[in-house]
Amino acid sequence: MSIRALPLYATIAIFLLAYLICYIQFPAMLSTRVIGNLLTDNAYLGIVAVGMTVVIISGGIDLSVGSVIAFSGVFIAVVLRETDMHPMLAFALLLAITTAFGAAMGGMIHLLAMPPFIVTLAGMFLARGAAYMLSIDSVPIVDPFYEMMQRAYYLMPGRGRLTLLGMIMVAAVVIGMIVLHRTRFGTNVYALGGGEATARLMGVAVGRTTVAVYAFSGFMAGLAGIVFSVYTSAGYPLATVGVELSAIAAVVIGGTLLTGGNGYMFGTLIGVLTMGLIQTYIVFDGSLSSWWTKIVIGALLLMFILLQKGLLRLRVSP
Amino acid sequence: MSGVLRRVAPQLLTLAAVIALVSIYFPMFYEVVYVNDRLVGIPIDVVKRGAPVALLAIGMTLVIATRGIDLSVGAVMAICGASAAWAIDQGFGMWAALGIAGASGLICGLWNGLLVAVFGIQPIVATLILMVAGRGVAQLITGGTILTFDHDGFSYLGSGTLLGVPVPAVIWVLTGIGFGLLVRRTALGLLVESIGINLRASTLTGINSRVLLIAVYMGSGFCAALAGIIATADIRGADANNAGLWLELDAILAVVIGGNSLLGGRFSILASLLGAMIIQTINTGILLAGFPSEFNLVIKAVLVIIILVLQSPRLLPQLAVLMPRRQSSPQKTKTEEGT
């Protein structure tokens, strides 16, 4: 067991412990119904966090994803309202747009040598603005294909529903794991996060990797947008404000270092589920107010960061 | 003095260009009149509405000069606004409310500073914690509602005028001068730049970088408290969800437009304040020019991208080739490669 993976194990242990505490208080927490809902309700967050994990491991950050999700929802809703396009075709068109958008941001970061923070901040304004330009109102989506997707689920034992959205999220995490841990691209991402100059000396095509990293994040944000639009049956330009920060928080809770070069995709899934668990607990409890979610997530963030600090010191000193 | 002018020349030119662009669409831009003991006009509106971003930019400039970043300022604004409103609501009076709000800002800054300087956590992560949790804390104080109050003395800070000038404008100008004098009339500014360039080397030369870093974050927290007080006083209520929302990003943008490198080192508070005014002029200008409000964000994004591209470290050498007579580029500090 490498010390590198310790934050991941800690994340998993804390998640299981938290689930145990929830279970002791509310035994229904362990039912497949709750688990199914946990996956469905956090599907869009999980998908966008997959892209964010790759970006953060590469040493960057992507602040545009929340706006891209909102843009995606509005784009699909407007396209479906104005044209006879099949939803699948609209999805393909949208994913092409968001992937190109991400690639353009990656290109700017590399070519202009500007910090990702500022470039993706401009991207955040741009995508949110584009969503406003398409529509300033919420646009409902009425489509038989959408109804089919909402109703599609696999009935787990215990009458829990593993919905299509939940399955897409799990699939995105699996794809993310393969891309990050089993491809040359993934290795390059880790190298880039370890240090740009070192990566270049190692022969990593820094520019191409940077563009691909943000294109991947843009693709995942587009996919999350599709999932979110199915989840809400509407496109709304003010939706998912602040999701980029939830995604970053999920990645950090999942044991990925924000300095880049370190982390696991599986941890991000656990991070998303941990945040979902807090939300579910507050709903079950009934007397706690929703702002406690923010405070508890902040406390969890602090705990994980201090834990990682301690582990890093362990790694340096022996 | 000429050195200062040369330093802020790009920002002055940008501001002039933005104003010129706005006045094409809205020729009445320059008109300022004096009615009912107050100055009225669009430039006055810009310096008043730009107050929160300008205040945040002052603290943010110092934080960025230390190679840090403070993502929590928006949430700190919400916390301080909420605690001020709470204090007024409890009948503590205005000075107590101001004291409580200021102390809350300093405590938030102390928290950030401790995480960065003592625990050695990356600033972006350390301040992310308070950014996420801060709004929860603010909601805890307001009880999840928009806490409104009625107190003329306190409201004066948000909507009153002093010799015709809006009080928020007076506050940010005085704060800017105060911080400017503090860092430029003493060695503090130099020490801040030194720890931004090389923390370890500065510590080895005997600079108490730990205390200095904490002080810088506390300064940022204090500026955020002032911004929170103004925002709360202006609307006569504390909104934990929306007070200062996204202002941290505008503040960072103001610092970047001010030509300060995100990699730390040399800084200029004046340039950041000009950056804040550029942002506010863009905001106001888009409204005045009569664009449909849906276009605001897109136009702002495009302008920001243009400004950033013009200031890009990789593009500057090429621009210098085009303008061979200009010997020293005012943004010498940005020649390091961004990561």
PDB file of N, CA and C in Angstrom, chain A residues 44-53 56 62 65-66 69 242-254 268 271-272 275, chain B residues 128:
ATOM      1  N   TYR A  44     -25.490  14.808 -12.068  1.00  0.00           N
ATOM      2  CA  TYR A  44     -24.830  15.872 -12.837  1.00  0.00           C
ATOM      3  C   TYR A  44     -23.564  16.360 -12.148  1.00  0.00           C
ATOM      4  N   LEU A  45     -23.621  16.410 -10.801  1.00  0.00           N
ATOM      5  CA  LEU A  45     -22.438  16.844 -10.051  1.00  0.00           C
ATOM      6  C   LEU A  45     -21.299  15.840 -10.222  1.00  0.00           C
ATOM      7  N   GLY A  46     -21.660  14.554 -10.173  1.00  0.00           N
ATOM      8  CA  GLY A  46     -20.644  13.509 -10.323  1.00  0.00           C
ATOM      9  C   GLY A  46     -19.966  13.583 -11.678  1.00  0.00           C
ATOM     10  N   ILE A  47     -20.771  13.795 -12.731  1.00  0.00           N
ATOM     11  CA  ILE A  47     -20.208  13.825 -14.079  1.00  0.00           C
ATOM     12  C   ILE A  47     -19.270  15.008 -14.240  1.00  0.00           C
ATOM     13  N   VAL A  48     -19.714  16.169 -13.772  1.00  0.00           N
ATOM     14  CA  VAL A  48     -18.881  17.354 -13.938  1.00  0.00           C
ATOM     15  C   VAL A  48     -17.613  17.230 -13.082  1.00  0.00           C
ATOM     16  N   ALA A  49     -17.720  16.528 -11.950  1.00  0.00           N
ATOM     17  CA  ALA A  49     -16.555  16.353 -11.085  1.00  0.00           C
ATOM     18  C   ALA A  49     -15.521  15.436 -11.734  1.00  0.00           C
ATOM     19  N   VAL A  50     -15.965  14.528 -12.626  1.00  0.00           N
ATOM     20  CA  VAL A  50     -15.018  13.669 -13.347  1.00  0.00           C
ATOM     21  C   VAL A  50     -14.093  14.541 -14.199  1.00  0.00           C
ATOM     22  N   GLY A  51     -14.691  15.485 -14.938  1.00  0.00           N
ATOM     23  CA  GLY A  51     -13.881  16.399 -15.752  1.00  0.00           C
ATOM     24  C   GLY A  51     -12.989  17.258 -14.876  1.00  0.00           C
ATOM     25  N   MET A  52     -13.548  17.738 -13.753  1.00  0.00           N
ATOM     26  CA  MET A  52     -12.793  18.611 -12.862  1.00  0.00           C
ATOM     27  C   MET A  52     -11.593  17.875 -12.272  1.00  0.00           C
ATOM     28  N   THR A  53     -11.765  16.567 -11.985  1.00  0.00           N
ATOM     29  CA  THR A  53     -10.650  15.802 -11.420  1.00  0.00           C
ATOM     30  C   THR A  53      -9.462  15.809 -12.380  1.00  0.00           C
ATOM     31  N   ILE A  56      -7.869  19.261 -12.386  1.00  0.00           N
ATOM     32  CA  ILE A  56      -7.121  19.567 -11.167  1.00  0.00           C
ATOM     33  C   ILE A  56      -5.836  18.742 -11.092  1.00  0.00           C
ATOM     34  N   ASP A  62     -11.088  24.645 -13.478  1.00  0.00           N
ATOM     35  CA  ASP A  62     -12.063  25.036 -14.497  1.00  0.00           C
ATOM     36  C   ASP A  62     -13.281  25.644 -13.816  1.00  0.00           C
ATOM     37  N   VAL A  65     -17.582  25.423 -15.524  1.00  0.00           N
ATOM     38  CA  VAL A  65     -18.468  24.275 -15.717  1.00  0.00           C
ATOM     39  C   VAL A  65     -19.921  24.531 -15.306  1.00  0.00           C
ATOM     40  N   GLY A  66     -20.131  25.281 -14.229  1.00  0.00           N
ATOM     41  CA  GLY A  66     -21.508  25.555 -13.805  1.00  0.00           C
ATOM     42  C   GLY A  66     -22.268  26.299 -14.894  1.00  0.00           C
ATOM     43  N   ILE A  69     -23.103  24.007 -17.822  1.00  0.00           N
ATOM     44  CA  ILE A  69     -24.275  23.166 -17.572  1.00  0.00           C
ATOM     45  C   ILE A  69     -25.548  23.960 -17.859  1.00  0.00           C
ATOM     46  N   GLY A 242     -22.635  28.153  -9.044  1.00  0.00           N
ATOM     47  CA  GLY A 242     -21.780  27.674  -7.957  1.00  0.00           C
ATOM     48  C   GLY A 242     -21.448  26.194  -8.000  1.00  0.00           C
ATOM     49  N   VAL A 243     -21.913  25.504  -9.061  1.00  0.00           N
ATOM     50  CA  VAL A 243     -21.624  24.077  -9.136  1.00  0.00           C
ATOM     51  C   VAL A 243     -20.137  23.812  -9.305  1.00  0.00           C
ATOM     52  N   GLU A 244     -19.415  24.768  -9.947  1.00  0.00           N
ATOM     53  CA  GLU A 244     -17.972  24.568 -10.108  1.00  0.00           C
ATOM     54  C   GLU A 244     -17.293  24.406  -8.750  1.00  0.00           C
ATOM     55  N   LEU A 245     -17.787  25.166  -7.762  1.00  0.00           N
ATOM     56  CA  LEU A 245     -17.159  25.080  -6.440  1.00  0.00           C
ATOM     57  C   LEU A 245     -17.533  23.776  -5.742  1.00  0.00           C
ATOM     58  N   SER A 246     -18.785  23.334  -5.915  1.00  0.00           N
ATOM     59  CA  SER A 246     -19.156  22.038  -5.352  1.00  0.00           C
ATOM     60  C   SER A 246     -18.300  20.943  -5.970  1.00  0.00           C
ATOM     61  N   ALA A 247     -18.059  21.064  -7.290  1.00  0.00           N
ATOM     62  CA  ALA A 247     -17.254  20.042  -7.963  1.00  0.00           C
ATOM     63  C   ALA A 247     -15.824  20.057  -7.426  1.00  0.00           C
ATOM     64  N   ILE A 248     -15.267  21.270  -7.248  1.00  0.00           N
ATOM     65  CA  ILE A 248     -13.903  21.362  -6.715  1.00  0.00           C
ATOM     66  C   ILE A 248     -13.866  20.767  -5.301  1.00  0.00           C
ATOM     67  N   ALA A 249     -14.896  21.111  -4.505  1.00  0.00           N
ATOM     68  CA  ALA A 249     -14.948  20.582  -3.138  1.00  0.00           C
ATOM     69  C   ALA A 249     -15.017  19.061  -3.160  1.00  0.00           C
ATOM     70  N   ALA A 250     -15.827  18.508  -4.080  1.00  0.00           N
ATOM     71  CA  ALA A 250     -15.954  17.050  -4.156  1.00  0.00           C
ATOM     72  C   ALA A 250     -14.609  16.420  -4.515  1.00  0.00           C
ATOM     73  N   VAL A 251     -13.887  17.047  -5.440  1.00  0.00           N
ATOM     74  CA  VAL A 251     -12.589  16.512  -5.854  1.00  0.00           C
ATOM     75  C   VAL A 251     -11.610  16.535  -4.677  1.00  0.00           C
ATOM     76  N   VAL A 252     -11.626  17.650  -3.918  1.00  0.00           N
ATOM     77  CA  VAL A 252     -10.701  17.756  -2.779  1.00  0.00           C
ATOM     78  C   VAL A 252     -11.064  16.759  -1.691  1.00  0.00           C
ATOM     79  N   ILE A 253     -12.372  16.659  -1.386  1.00  0.00           N
ATOM     80  CA  ILE A 253     -12.794  15.681  -0.375  1.00  0.00           C
ATOM     81  C   ILE A 253     -12.422  14.274  -0.842  1.00  0.00           C
ATOM     82  N   GLY A 254     -12.420  14.081  -2.168  1.00  0.00           N
ATOM     83  CA  GLY A 254     -12.057  12.781  -2.729  1.00  0.00           C
ATOM     84  C   GLY A 254     -10.572  12.472  -2.659  1.00  0.00           C
ATOM     85  N   THR A 268     -13.091  10.877  -6.237  1.00  0.00           N
ATOM     86  CA  THR A 268     -14.061  11.920  -6.580  1.00  0.00           C
ATOM     87  C   THR A 268     -15.492  11.406  -6.446  1.00  0.00           C
ATOM     88  N   GLY A 271     -16.250  11.462  -2.959  1.00  0.00           N
ATOM     89  CA  GLY A 271     -16.436  12.855  -2.540  1.00  0.00           C
ATOM     90  C   GLY A 271     -17.844  13.338  -2.866  1.00  0.00           C
ATOM     91  N   VAL A 272     -18.308  13.055  -4.083  1.00  0.00           N
ATOM     92  CA  VAL A 272     -19.655  13.462  -4.490  1.00  0.00           C
ATOM     93  C   VAL A 272     -20.694  12.780  -3.605  1.00  0.00           C
ATOM     94  N   MET A 275     -20.892  14.329  -0.121  1.00  0.00           N
ATOM     95  CA  MET A 275     -21.667  15.563  -0.092  1.00  0.00           C
ATOM     96  C   MET A 275     -23.154  15.274  -0.210  1.00  0.00           C
TER      97      MET A 275
ATOM     98  N   LEU B 128     -10.832  28.655  -0.051  1.00  0.00           N
ATOM     99  CA  LEU B 128     -12.015  27.968  -0.595  1.00  0.00           C
ATOM    100  C   LEU B 128     -12.896  27.463   0.561  1.00  0.00           C
TER     101      LEU B 128
END
